[in-house]
Structure formats: C-alpha cells, structure tokens
Coordinates of C-alpha atoms and ligand atoms in Angstrom, one line a residue:
Chain H
M11 CA 203.2 240.9 -58.2
L12 CA 202.0 244.5 -58.4
L13 CA 199.6 245.7 -61.1
I14 CA 200.9 249.2 -61.9
T15 CA 199.1 251.7 -64.0
C16 CA 201.6 253.6 -66.2
P17 CA 200.1 257.1 -66.7
H18 CA 201.0 256.8 -70.4
C19 CA 200.2 253.1 -71.2
G20 CA 197.7 251.9 -68.7
P21 CA 197.7 248.9 -66.2
R22 CA 200.6 246.5 -66.7
A23 CA 202.3 243.8 -64.6
E24 CA 205.2 244.8 -62.3
L25 CA 207.6 242.7 -64.5
E26 CA 207.5 245.5 -67.1
F27 CA 208.7 248.1 -64.7
S28 CA 211.9 248.9 -62.8
Y29 CA 211.8 250.6 -59.4
G30 CA 213.5 254.0 -59.0
G31 CA 213.5 254.7 -55.3
E32 CA 211.8 257.5 -53.4
A33 CA 210.3 260.3 -55.5
H34 CA 210.6 264.1 -55.2
I35 CA 214.2 264.1 -54.1
A36 CA 215.6 267.0 -56.1
R37 CA 219.3 267.3 -56.6
P38 CA 220.5 270.5 -54.8
V39 CA 220.8 273.4 -57.1
D40 CA 224.1 274.5 -55.6
P41 CA 225.8 271.4 -54.2
T42 CA 229.0 273.3 -53.2
G43 CA 226.9 275.4 -50.9
L44 CA 225.7 272.4 -48.8
D45 CA 227.4 271.3 -45.6
D46 CA 228.2 267.6 -45.1
E47 CA 225.0 266.9 -43.1
A48 CA 222.8 268.3 -45.8
W49 CA 224.7 266.4 -48.5
A50 CA 224.4 263.2 -46.6
T51 CA 220.7 263.7 -46.2
F52 CA 220.3 264.3 -49.9
L53 CA 222.4 261.2 -50.8
Y54 CA 221.4 258.7 -48.1
K55 CA 218.4 259.6 -45.9
R56 CA 215.1 258.4 -47.1
S57 CA 211.7 258.7 -45.4
N58 CA 211.1 254.9 -45.4
P59 CA 207.5 255.3 -44.1
K60 CA 205.2 252.6 -42.9
G61 CA 202.3 253.9 -44.9
V62 CA 202.0 255.9 -48.1
H63 CA 205.2 256.2 -50.0
A64 CA 205.9 258.4 -53.1
E65 CA 208.2 256.5 -55.4
R66 CA 209.5 256.5 -58.9
W67 CA 209.0 253.7 -61.3
R68 CA 210.1 253.4 -64.9
H69 CA 208.1 251.6 -67.6
L70 CA 211.3 249.9 -68.8
H71 CA 209.7 247.3 -71.1
G72 CA 207.0 249.7 -72.4
C73 CA 207.1 253.4 -73.1
G74 CA 210.4 253.7 -71.2
R75 CA 209.2 256.7 -69.2
F76 CA 209.7 257.5 -65.5
F77 CA 206.6 258.3 -63.5
N78 CA 205.5 258.4 -59.8
V79 CA 203.4 256.1 -57.7
L80 CA 201.8 256.5 -54.3
R81 CA 201.9 253.1 -52.7
D82 CA 200.9 252.0 -49.2
T83 CA 203.9 250.1 -47.8
I84 CA 201.7 248.2 -45.3
S85 CA 199.5 246.5 -47.9
D86 CA 201.4 247.3 -51.1
T87 CA 198.1 248.8 -52.4
I88 CA 198.8 251.4 -55.1
V89 CA 196.9 254.5 -54.3
T90 CA 197.5 256.4 -57.5
T91 CA 200.1 257.0 -60.2
Y92 CA 201.0 260.3 -61.9
P93 CA 203.4 261.6 -64.5
A94 CA 207.0 262.7 -63.5
G95 CA 207.2 266.4 -62.8
E96 CA 203.7 266.7 -61.2
S97 CA 203.6 267.4 -57.5
R98 CA 202.5 264.7 -55.0
P99 CA 198.7 264.4 -54.9
E100 CA 197.2 265.5 -51.6
M101 CA 195.8 262.7 -49.4
T102 CA 193.0 262.8 -46.9
S103 CA 193.8 261.5 -43.4
D104 CA 192.4 258.0 -44.2
G105 CA 195.0 257.7 -47.0
K106 CA 192.5 258.1 -49.8
E107 CA 193.4 260.4 -52.7
N108 CA 191.7 263.7 -52.6
V109 CA 189.3 264.1 -55.5
R110 CA 190.7 267.0 -57.5
Chain Y
M52 CA 217.4 227.9 -14.4
Q53 CA 216.9 224.1 -15.0
N54 CA 220.2 222.8 -16.4
Y55 CA 220.0 220.8 -19.6
S56 CA 222.3 217.8 -20.0
A57 CA 222.2 214.2 -21.1
F58 CA 221.5 213.3 -17.4
S59 CA 218.6 215.7 -17.1
L60 CA 217.1 214.4 -20.3
F61 CA 217.4 210.8 -18.9
K62 CA 215.9 211.9 -15.6
Q63 CA 213.0 213.7 -17.2
A64 CA 212.3 210.8 -19.5
L65 CA 211.8 208.6 -16.4
G66 CA 209.2 211.1 -15.3
G67 CA 207.4 211.0 -18.6
H68 CA 208.8 214.5 -19.5
A69 CA 206.3 216.1 -17.2
G70 CA 208.9 217.9 -15.1
W71 CA 210.3 220.4 -17.6
Q72 CA 210.0 224.0 -16.4
R73 CA 209.0 226.9 -18.6
Q74 CA 212.1 228.3 -20.3
W75 CA 211.4 232.0 -19.4
R76 CA 208.8 233.9 -17.3
S77 CA 206.1 236.1 -18.7
P78 CA 206.3 239.1 -16.4
E79 CA 204.2 242.2 -16.1
P80 CA 206.3 245.3 -17.0
K81 CA 207.7 247.1 -14.0
A82 CA 207.4 250.9 -13.8
E83 CA 211.1 251.4 -14.4
Y84 CA 214.2 249.6 -15.7
D85 CA 217.9 250.6 -16.1
V86 CA 217.8 249.6 -19.7
I87 CA 214.9 248.9 -22.2
I88 CA 215.7 246.9 -25.3
V89 CA 213.1 247.3 -28.1
G90 CA 212.7 244.1 -30.1
A91 CA 213.0 240.5 -28.9
G92 CA 214.8 239.2 -31.9
G93 CA 218.1 237.4 -31.6
H94 CA 220.0 240.7 -31.5
G95 CA 217.9 242.3 -28.8
L96 CA 217.9 239.1 -26.6
A97 CA 221.6 238.7 -27.1
T98 CA 222.1 242.3 -26.0
A99 CA 220.1 241.7 -22.8
H100 CA 222.1 238.5 -22.1
Y101 CA 225.5 240.2 -22.4
L102 CA 224.3 243.3 -20.5
A103 CA 223.5 240.9 -17.6
K104 CA 226.3 238.5 -18.0
E105 CA 229.3 240.8 -18.9
H106 CA 228.2 244.2 -17.5
G107 CA 226.2 243.2 -14.4
I108 CA 223.1 245.2 -15.6
T109 CA 220.2 242.9 -14.8
N110 CA 217.4 245.4 -14.4
V111 CA 216.6 245.1 -18.1
A112 CA 213.4 244.7 -20.1
V113 CA 213.2 243.4 -23.6
V114 CA 209.9 244.6 -25.1
E115 CA 208.5 242.9 -28.1
K116 CA 205.3 243.8 -30.1
G117 CA 204.7 240.2 -31.1
W118 CA 206.3 237.0 -29.9
L119 CA 210.0 236.6 -29.3
G120 CA 211.9 235.4 -32.3
G121 CA 208.9 236.1 -34.6
G122 CA 210.7 238.7 -36.7
N123 CA 213.6 238.1 -39.0
T124 CA 215.3 235.9 -36.5
G125 CA 212.6 233.3 -37.1
R126 CA 212.4 233.9 -40.9
N127 CA 216.0 233.7 -42.1
T128 CA 218.0 231.1 -44.0
T129 CA 220.5 230.9 -41.1
I130 CA 223.7 231.3 -43.1
I131 CA 226.8 232.0 -40.9
R132 CA 230.1 233.2 -42.3
S133 CA 232.7 235.9 -41.6
N134 CA 234.6 236.2 -44.9
Y135 CA 233.7 239.9 -45.5
L136 CA 236.1 242.1 -47.4
F137 CA 236.9 245.1 -45.3
D138 CA 238.9 245.0 -42.0
E139 CA 236.0 246.6 -40.0
S140 CA 233.5 244.1 -41.2
A141 CA 235.8 241.1 -41.0
A142 CA 236.5 242.0 -37.3
L143 CA 232.8 242.3 -36.5
Y144 CA 231.6 239.1 -38.2
E145 CA 234.6 237.1 -37.0
H146 CA 233.9 238.3 -33.4
A147 CA 230.4 236.8 -33.9
L148 CA 231.8 233.6 -35.5
K149 CA 234.1 233.0 -32.5
L150 CA 231.1 233.4 -30.2
W151 CA 229.0 230.9 -32.3
E152 CA 231.7 228.3 -31.7
G153 CA 231.1 228.3 -28.0
L154 CA 227.5 229.5 -27.9
S155 CA 225.7 226.2 -27.1
Q156 CA 227.9 225.8 -24.0
D157 CA 227.7 229.4 -23.0
L158 CA 223.8 229.3 -23.1
N159 CA 223.5 225.7 -22.0
Y160 CA 221.2 225.4 -25.0
N161 CA 221.8 223.6 -28.3
V162 CA 221.7 226.2 -31.0
M163 CA 222.8 223.5 -33.5
Y164 CA 225.6 225.6 -34.9
S165 CA 226.9 223.4 -37.8
P166 CA 230.1 224.6 -39.5
R167 CA 229.5 222.6 -42.6
G168 CA 231.2 225.1 -44.9
V169 CA 229.8 228.0 -47.0
L170 CA 230.6 227.9 -50.7
M171 CA 230.1 231.1 -52.6
L172 CA 229.9 230.5 -56.3
A173 CA 231.5 232.7 -59.0
H174 CA 229.8 232.9 -62.3
N175 CA 231.7 235.5 -64.3
I176 CA 235.1 237.1 -64.4
H177 CA 234.1 239.9 -62.0
D178 CA 233.0 237.3 -59.4
V179 CA 236.3 235.4 -59.8
Q180 CA 238.4 238.5 -59.3
S181 CA 236.3 239.8 -56.5
F182 CA 236.2 236.5 -54.6
K183 CA 240.0 236.0 -55.0
R184 CA 240.4 239.5 -53.6
H185 CA 238.2 238.5 -50.6
V186 CA 240.3 235.3 -50.1
H187 CA 243.5 237.3 -49.9
A188 CA 242.0 240.1 -47.7
N189 CA 240.5 237.4 -45.4
R190 CA 243.9 235.6 -45.1
L191 CA 245.5 238.9 -44.0
N192 CA 242.9 239.2 -41.3
G193 CA 243.5 235.6 -40.2
I194 CA 240.1 234.5 -41.4
D195 CA 239.8 231.2 -43.3
N196 CA 238.6 231.4 -46.9
E197 CA 239.9 229.5 -49.8
W198 CA 239.5 229.5 -53.6
L199 CA 238.2 226.4 -55.3
S200 CA 238.2 225.6 -59.0
A201 CA 234.9 224.4 -60.5
E202 CA 236.0 220.8 -60.2
E203 CA 237.0 221.3 -56.6
C204 CA 233.6 222.9 -56.0
K205 CA 231.9 219.8 -57.4
E206 CA 234.1 217.5 -55.2
F207 CA 233.1 219.5 -52.1
C208 CA 229.4 219.6 -53.1
P209 CA 228.7 216.7 -55.5
P210 CA 225.1 217.8 -56.4
L211 CA 226.4 220.9 -58.2
N212 CA 226.1 221.2 -61.9
I213 CA 229.4 222.5 -63.3
G214 CA 228.5 221.9 -66.9
A215 CA 227.4 224.4 -69.5
M216 CA 224.5 226.7 -68.4
R217 CA 223.4 230.2 -68.5
Y218 CA 225.6 231.3 -65.5
P219 CA 228.3 228.6 -65.4
I220 CA 230.2 227.9 -62.2
L221 CA 233.8 229.2 -62.7
G222 CA 234.9 228.4 -59.2
G223 CA 234.0 229.4 -55.6
A224 CA 235.2 230.8 -52.3
L225 CA 234.8 228.4 -49.4
Q226 CA 234.8 229.2 -45.8
R227 CA 234.9 225.9 -44.0
R228 CA 234.1 227.4 -40.5
G229 CA 230.9 228.9 -42.0
G230 CA 227.6 227.0 -41.8
T231 CA 224.2 227.3 -40.2
A232 CA 222.5 227.3 -36.8
R233 CA 218.9 226.7 -35.7
H234 CA 217.4 230.2 -35.8
D235 CA 214.6 229.6 -33.2
A236 CA 217.0 228.0 -30.8
V237 CA 219.2 231.1 -30.9
A238 CA 216.3 233.3 -29.8
W239 CA 215.1 230.8 -27.2
G240 CA 218.6 230.1 -25.8
Y241 CA 219.4 233.8 -25.4
A242 CA 215.9 234.4 -23.9
R243 CA 216.2 231.6 -21.4
A244 CA 219.8 232.7 -20.3
A245 CA 218.8 236.4 -20.0
D246 CA 215.6 235.6 -18.1
A247 CA 217.7 233.4 -15.7
R248 CA 219.8 236.5 -14.8
G249 CA 216.7 238.6 -14.1
V250 CA 215.9 240.2 -17.5
D251 CA 212.2 240.7 -18.1
I252 CA 211.0 239.7 -21.6
I253 CA 207.7 241.4 -22.3
E254 CA 205.9 240.1 -25.3
N255 CA 202.8 241.5 -26.9
C256 CA 204.0 245.0 -25.9
E257 CA 204.4 247.4 -28.8
V258 CA 206.5 250.5 -28.4
T259 CA 204.4 253.4 -29.7
G260 CA 206.5 256.4 -28.5
I261 CA 209.8 257.4 -27.1
R262 CA 209.4 260.0 -24.3
R263 CA 212.2 262.6 -24.0
G264 CA 212.8 265.1 -21.2
V265 CA 213.3 268.8 -21.4
N266 CA 217.1 268.3 -22.0
G267 CA 216.3 266.0 -24.9
A268 CA 217.4 262.8 -23.1
V269 CA 215.4 259.6 -23.1
E270 CA 213.0 259.1 -20.2
G271 CA 211.3 255.9 -21.3
V272 CA 209.0 254.3 -23.9
E273 CA 205.3 254.5 -24.4
T274 CA 203.9 251.1 -25.1
S275 CA 200.6 249.3 -25.7
R276 CA 200.9 248.2 -22.1
G277 CA 201.6 251.7 -20.7
F278 CA 204.6 253.9 -20.1
I279 CA 207.8 252.2 -19.0
R280 CA 210.6 254.4 -17.6
A281 CA 214.3 254.0 -18.4
K282 CA 217.2 256.3 -18.9
K283 CA 218.7 254.0 -21.6
V284 CA 216.8 252.6 -24.5
G285 CA 218.4 250.3 -27.1
V286 CA 216.5 249.8 -30.4
S287 CA 217.0 246.5 -32.1
A288 CA 214.0 246.3 -34.3
A289 CA 215.4 245.3 -37.7
G290 CA 212.9 246.3 -40.5
H291 CA 211.0 248.6 -38.2
T292 CA 214.0 250.7 -37.0
S293 CA 212.9 253.7 -39.1
V294 CA 209.5 253.6 -37.6
I295 CA 210.8 253.5 -34.0
M296 CA 213.6 256.0 -34.5
S297 CA 211.1 258.5 -36.0
M298 CA 209.3 258.5 -32.6
A299 CA 212.5 260.2 -31.3
G300 CA 212.8 262.5 -34.3
V301 CA 215.9 260.6 -35.6
R302 CA 216.1 259.8 -39.3
L303 CA 218.5 257.1 -40.4
P304 CA 219.9 256.1 -43.8
L305 CA 217.7 253.0 -44.0
E306 CA 215.2 251.5 -46.4
S307 CA 213.1 248.5 -45.5
Y308 CA 212.6 245.8 -48.2
P309 CA 210.9 242.4 -48.2
L310 CA 213.2 239.4 -48.4
Q311 CA 211.8 236.0 -49.1
A312 CA 212.7 232.4 -48.4
L313 CA 211.2 229.0 -49.1
V314 CA 211.5 225.4 -47.9
S315 CA 211.0 222.2 -49.8
E316 CA 209.4 219.0 -48.7
P317 CA 211.9 217.1 -46.4
V318 CA 214.1 214.5 -48.0
K319 CA 217.0 212.4 -46.9
P320 CA 220.4 214.0 -46.4
A321 CA 221.4 215.1 -49.9
F322 CA 223.2 218.5 -49.7
P323 CA 226.4 218.6 -47.6
C324 CA 227.1 222.3 -47.2
V325 CA 225.7 225.8 -47.8
V326 CA 225.9 227.1 -51.3
M327 CA 225.4 230.8 -52.0
S328 CA 225.2 232.5 -55.4
N329 CA 225.0 236.3 -55.0
T330 CA 225.1 236.8 -58.8
I331 CA 222.0 234.8 -59.6
H332 CA 220.4 235.1 -56.1
A333 CA 220.2 231.6 -54.8
Y334 CA 221.1 230.5 -51.3
I335 CA 220.6 226.9 -50.3
S336 CA 221.3 224.4 -47.5
Q337 CA 219.5 221.4 -46.0
S338 CA 218.0 221.7 -42.6
D339 CA 218.3 218.8 -40.0
K340 CA 214.6 218.1 -40.7
G341 CA 215.6 217.4 -44.3
E342 CA 214.0 220.4 -46.0
M343 CA 216.0 222.4 -48.5
V344 CA 216.1 225.9 -47.1
I345 CA 216.2 228.4 -50.0
G346 CA 216.7 232.2 -49.9
A347 CA 216.0 234.7 -52.6
G348 CA 217.1 238.3 -53.3
T349 CA 215.1 241.2 -52.0
D350 CA 212.1 242.5 -53.8
A351 CA 212.6 245.7 -55.8
Y352 CA 210.6 248.1 -53.7
T353 CA 210.4 249.2 -50.0
S354 CA 207.6 247.6 -48.1
Y355 CA 206.5 246.5 -44.6
S356 CA 204.1 243.8 -45.9
Q357 CA 206.2 240.8 -44.8
R358 CA 205.6 239.0 -48.1
G359 CA 207.0 239.5 -51.5
A360 CA 206.2 238.9 -55.1
L361 CA 206.0 235.4 -56.5
H362 CA 208.3 236.2 -59.5
I363 CA 211.2 236.9 -57.1
A364 CA 210.8 233.4 -55.6
S365 CA 210.4 231.7 -58.9
H366 CA 213.5 233.5 -60.2
T367 CA 215.5 232.0 -57.4
L368 CA 214.0 228.5 -58.1
D369 CA 215.1 228.9 -61.7
A370 CA 218.6 229.4 -60.5
I371 CA 218.4 226.5 -58.0
C372 CA 217.2 224.1 -60.7
E373 CA 220.1 225.0 -63.0
L374 CA 222.7 224.8 -60.2
V375 CA 221.4 221.6 -58.7
P376 CA 219.4 219.8 -61.4
M377 CA 218.4 216.9 -59.1
F378 CA 216.2 219.3 -57.2
R379 CA 214.0 220.0 -60.2
R380 CA 211.3 217.6 -59.0
L381 CA 211.3 218.8 -55.4
R382 CA 208.1 220.3 -54.2
M383 CA 208.1 223.6 -52.2
L384 CA 206.1 223.5 -49.0
R385 CA 206.1 227.1 -47.8
N386 CA 207.4 230.5 -48.6
W387 CA 207.4 233.7 -46.5
G388 CA 209.0 237.1 -46.3
G389 CA 210.7 239.2 -43.7
I390 CA 211.4 243.0 -43.7
V391 CA 215.0 243.8 -43.8
D392 CA 216.5 247.3 -43.1
V393 CA 219.2 248.1 -45.6
T394 CA 221.9 250.8 -45.4
P395 CA 223.5 252.4 -48.4
D396 CA 226.8 250.7 -47.8
R397 CA 225.2 247.4 -46.7
S398 CA 227.0 247.5 -43.3
P399 CA 225.1 247.8 -40.0
I400 CA 224.9 250.7 -37.6
I401 CA 225.6 249.9 -34.0
A402 CA 225.9 253.2 -32.3
K403 CA 224.9 256.0 -30.0
T404 CA 222.4 258.4 -31.6
P405 CA 222.1 262.2 -31.4
V406 CA 219.5 261.6 -28.6
P407 CA 221.2 261.0 -25.2
G408 CA 220.3 257.6 -23.8
L409 CA 219.1 256.3 -27.1
Y410 CA 221.2 253.6 -28.9
V411 CA 220.5 251.8 -32.1
N412 CA 221.5 248.5 -33.6
C413 CA 220.2 248.2 -37.2
G414 CA 221.0 248.1 -40.9
W415 CA 221.8 244.4 -40.9
G416 CA 219.8 244.1 -44.0
T417 CA 219.8 240.6 -45.6
G418 CA 222.7 239.3 -43.5
G419 CA 222.4 239.9 -39.8
F420 CA 221.6 236.5 -38.4
K421 CA 225.2 235.4 -38.6
A422 CA 226.2 238.4 -36.5
T423 CA 223.7 237.8 -33.7
P424 CA 226.1 236.9 -30.9
G425 CA 228.8 239.5 -31.8
S426 CA 226.3 242.2 -32.5
G427 CA 224.5 241.7 -29.1
N428 CA 227.9 241.6 -27.4
V429 CA 229.2 244.9 -28.7
F430 CA 225.8 246.6 -28.5
A431 CA 225.6 245.7 -24.8
W432 CA 229.0 247.2 -24.3
T433 CA 228.0 250.4 -26.1
I434 CA 224.9 250.7 -23.9
A435 CA 226.6 249.8 -20.6
R436 CA 229.5 252.1 -21.1
D437 CA 227.9 254.8 -23.2
E438 CA 230.7 254.4 -25.7
P439 CA 231.4 251.9 -28.5
H440 CA 233.5 248.8 -28.2
K441 CA 236.5 249.1 -30.6
I442 CA 234.9 246.5 -32.9
N443 CA 231.7 248.6 -33.5
A444 CA 233.4 252.0 -33.3
P445 CA 233.5 252.4 -37.1
F446 CA 229.8 251.4 -37.5
T447 CA 228.4 254.9 -36.6
I448 CA 225.6 256.9 -38.1
E449 CA 228.0 259.7 -38.8
R450 CA 230.0 257.7 -41.3
F451 CA 227.5 258.6 -43.9
R452 CA 228.1 262.3 -43.3
D453 CA 231.8 261.9 -43.0
G454 CA 232.2 259.7 -46.1
I455 CA 233.8 256.8 -44.2
L456 CA 231.6 254.1 -45.6
I457 CA 232.3 250.4 -45.0
D458 CA 231.2 249.6 -48.5
E459 CA 230.5 245.9 -48.5
A460 CA 227.8 246.7 -51.1
A461 CA 230.4 247.7 -53.6
A462 CA 232.6 244.8 -52.4
A463 CA 230.0 242.2 -53.1
A464 CA 228.3 243.9 -56.0
V465 CA 225.0 242.8 -54.6
A466 CA 223.2 242.4 -51.3
H467 CA 224.7 239.7 -49.3
Ligands
LIG283 C1 214.2 235.6 -45.7 C2 215.4 236.1 -45.0 C3 216.6 235.3 -45.1 C4 217.7 235.8 -44.4 N1 218.8 235.0 -44.5 C5 219.9 235.3 -43.7 C6 221.0 234.4 -43.7 O1 221.1 233.4 -44.4 N2 222.1 234.8 -42.9 C7 222.1 235.9 -42.2 O2 223.1 236.2 -41.6 N3 221.0 236.8 -42.2 C8 219.9 236.5 -42.9 N4 218.8 237.3 -42.9 C9 218.9 238.5 -42.1 C10 218.6 238.3 -40.6 O3 217.4 237.5 -40.5 C11 218.4 239.6 -39.8 O4 219.5 240.5 -40.1 C12 218.5 239.3 -38.3 O5 217.7 238.2 -38.0 C13 218.0 240.5 -37.6 O6 217.8 240.1 -36.2 P1 217.1 241.1 -35.3 O7 217.2 240.5 -33.9 O8 217.8 242.5 -35.4 O9 215.7 241.3 -35.9 P2 214.3 240.6 -35.7 O10 214.4 239.2 -35.4 O11 213.4 241.0 -36.8 O12 213.8 241.3 -34.3 C14 213.3 242.6 -34.3 C15 212.1 242.6 -33.4 O13 211.6 243.9 -33.2 C16 210.2 243.8 -33.0 N5 209.6 245.1 -33.1 C17 209.4 245.8 -34.2 N6 208.8 247.0 -34.0 C18 208.5 247.0 -32.6 C19 207.8 247.9 -31.7 N7 207.3 249.0 -32.2 N8 207.7 247.5 -30.4 C20 208.3 246.4 -30.0 N9 208.9 245.5 -30.8 C21 209.0 245.8 -32.1 C22 209.8 242.8 -34.1 O14 208.5 242.3 -33.8 C23 210.9 241.8 -34.0 O15 210.6 240.7 -33.2 C24 217.7 236.9 -43.6 C25 216.5 237.6 -43.5 C26 215.3 237.2 -44.1 C27 214.0 238.0 -44.0
LIG284 ZN1 204.3 253.3 -70.2

C-alpha cells in the first residue's frame, strides 16, 4: 500500500485515494481541428514509462481534490506530489527532484 | 528429441531415471537469424514453434532477458475459456481452445489441459443480462456457453454459497470446455518442440535496442549479449511491450499494471471447476497439487514492480470467503504479481507495426494465457507472410485510430 502525501492534507494511506491515470494530458482546445491520428493519441496513447511517471490522484475520502504525483514505476517510490495545475517538477538525471 | 511415452517412462525407470536428456539446448547467439522473437513466454515460444512447424522457418532465435516462462506465463491463474462476446474475439479465443484440445499430443508434452468447466458468476441484474447476451452470442458462433440458475450453479459446484450475502449469486454462465492447464508445462513443451526443430532459445539476454536501417526497416536487436542481426523481429514481451517498442520509436495504446495471485496450502480435492467472479474480483480453481489458486483484480496504478498492494489481495480473499465459506480457515502460502499490458478495449494487438520488419503481439492484459496456442499460431503466420491471418486481421494498432474497437472491456464491464 502506498503512502501518498496529499498536498492539501498530508500523508495518508492509498485506500483514501483513487487513481486518475497519466497527468498533464490536456483536452485539445479545438477537437474538430484534429485528424484521427492525433485524436487517437489524445484518447488512447499513454507514455507508460518504466521509470518516473506523472499521474493524477484524487483524495476521494479526504478533501476530494485532484492533485499530481511523480512516482517511480520500478519501485513504486513516490518522488513528489504537487497541486493540480502546477507544471511537472523538473528532475535531475538520477531521478531526484530538483531543489527549487 | 527424446520421445515421451509410457514406454519411455518405464525404460528410464529401469535405468534409475539417469538417462533423461535436457529438454532444450542453451546455445550462444548466432550473428544472424531469419526471425528474432523477443520474450520467451508462452506466446513467444509458441510463435517460434509454429514458425518452424507450419512455415518452415527454423533459423529463429527467441531472446529472453530472464529465464523462459518466468514472466506472466509462470505467474498466471491458468484459466482457459473462449466465451467472449464479439465475433472477432470469439474466433480468436476459440482458435486457441481448439489447439489446447490437441496440444499435449502435438508437443508430445503433457500440458495438463483440464476442461473441468469455467463458471462465471452473476451478482446483479446487469451481470445476468450481460451473461445471457454472451450465452446467445456464443451460441451463434458455435461456442458452448450455458446459463445456470443459482441452484444449478450450486449443483455444478457444491462448495458455493448461494444464500444471502453482500453480492448474492443470481446465476452463472458455464463453459464446460473451459478449464485450466499447467502454465510451466506450456512454456516448457513449446520450448522443447521449437528447440527440436532448430530454434535457438537464448536466456539471460535482454534486448536493449532495436537497430533500424536508413530506410527505417529493422536490422536486428541490440542485446546484453551483443548485436544480433535479423530482418524480422517479433515482440512478445507482455508487460514490457511499451519499453521495447519505444526502442523503435513506436508508441502503443498500452498501460502496464500489476496483477496479483495467491495460492493456499494444499488440501484434498475439494473444488471441482473454475469459478470466476468479475464483479467482485475473485477467480479460483484447485491445482493438481491441491492448492487453491486464487486471482485478484489489477492494482489501481501503472507499475513495473511485479508486486501489488496487500489490500487488493485481501479484497479478493474477502470475496472468496463469502463465495466459498468452507475456505475461511485455509491458510495462504504465497502471493505474487505479474505486469500485464492493458489496451483501452481490453483486446490484444497482433499485428504489423509502422516499422517494416517489426511485428507486435501484446495487449493481452489480464487474460492472455488462454490464448497462448492461438496467439502464437496467428502471430507466426503474420511474421512468416508479412500479412495477418484472417483471425488476427481485426486486431491491429490502427483500430484505435479508425474507431473499430473490439470492446470486450465494455462487454464485460471489468477486466477479464
Ligand atoms: C496474476 C496473473 C493471473 C493471470 N491469470 C490469467 C488467467 O487465469 N487466464 C488467462 O488467460 N490469463 C491470465 N493472465 C494473463 C497471462 O498470464 C498473460 O496474458 C500471458 O501469460 C502473457 O504471455 P506472454 O508469453 O505474452 O508473456 P510473458 O510470459 O510475460 O512473456 C514475456 C517475456 O518477455 C520477456 N522480456 C521482457 N522484456 C524483455 C527484454 N527487454 N528482452 C528480452 N526479453 C524480455 C519477459 O522476461 C517475459 O519472459 C494472468 C496474469 C497474471 C499476472
Ligand atoms: Zn486531501
């Protein structure tokens, strides 16, 4: 079970959260302008990395808010969490978060 | 290849079982092959076997980063059935089921295919309607599947609790030809048969890159044991497909999730069939060793960690204890996880890719063991002829662009 730090409430057990898939996938501003390939990419293609993954979680049984998590999919270690709307924190090459 | 029979067993017994040969060689990689298969799971080994047997292509290597059968092939709960909803899936899984029926003879290896019946339980009105629809659709496709009332379920599988509970059993869909097989034996049987026809199975050899020529076509694979040349490369790497395909710049609609299973202490024969409950995520059968083999649902998040969270396993055990109260005092011996590659429509991809010479067989998610013989069979065809067999023709990558999904996810309402 993961221990996830909600940016609003602090560290809580995974059971309080629901997973929301890959983060930072913005709905196209003008969907009718997309060709089928681009639309399929938006709908279906995910990065699925073996390594650090940016993903959305929702603190369902807490504050109810969505936020983002960087998690290493090899070890399931959570690198950092940050509020929705913020851009993805930059990482150094060893996977550690840059001190900002 | 040393033939296995009652007579050979008798003869070897007289010699104190000292005369058995190794089942496959452990060759050094050659500089070049006609075809390289990445991943020595059941699917990759079956592909090599059918390439050699049905297409006469024997200059084949199967490269495996660990040991053969150490991936999902050796980690699954071995449920075999073909009662899928859509015509395309029904054709694919039924092709596999027909091959299972003769597989031990074909391979001269006992894969312990046991058609003991797979009973899928319905717990709510939606399940009842959806399973009845499956039964009718299957019947139109000539595939056996029948509806049982709750009482008939209990008659077929006496340990079931059909009394009042949180998710009562309202009935079930039974495929009598469904059942289980011995997962390791499937990998070993295919490996031995392919090896006997000249296929090189190269273990401890991780693919780290895919080399492409100036025209974009595949030239071979970089591995931890050096570069191996081949004009055709078939990727059959289950949970790691995204990682390998990205080496060739191809992005697929896949996400990799942990899926867990558990086994109990062994007990006397007590459970006659396979019972599945998609709604409450419990899958159970008894192995020939006596253990209850129990499967869970996937974890919530993508991961390559080959384990999963304890609460997922205990959720499944909650369901098992309600469904089969007599198992409440069983002790669990082991649990583990495998990484499954899931597509948005929960149907596989068995296809050519945008890269000439590169083929992919993936997206089997939580349910590809049952398809092993059929999948390897049509993947071999696709590689040998550079065009799909009619059974796998619908299972392209482009279906996601063209909106021609084979939406077993919607049909089953959950992973299956
Ligand atoms: C817990 C669990 C329960 C399941 N239960 C069922 C079930 O009841 N019924 C059912 O039908 N299906 C079930 N499945 C799904 C089924 O196990 C898989 O769909 C199927 O086994 C996939 O077979 P495969 O040969 O494609 O993959 P695998 O057996 O995983 O083989 C892929 C191989 O590729 C290798 N590989 C990966 N990367 C590289 C690389 N870079 N270089 C070289 N080799 C590489 C891996 O080491 C692995 O051996 C279950 C899966 C799990 C995890
Ligand atoms: Zn919160």
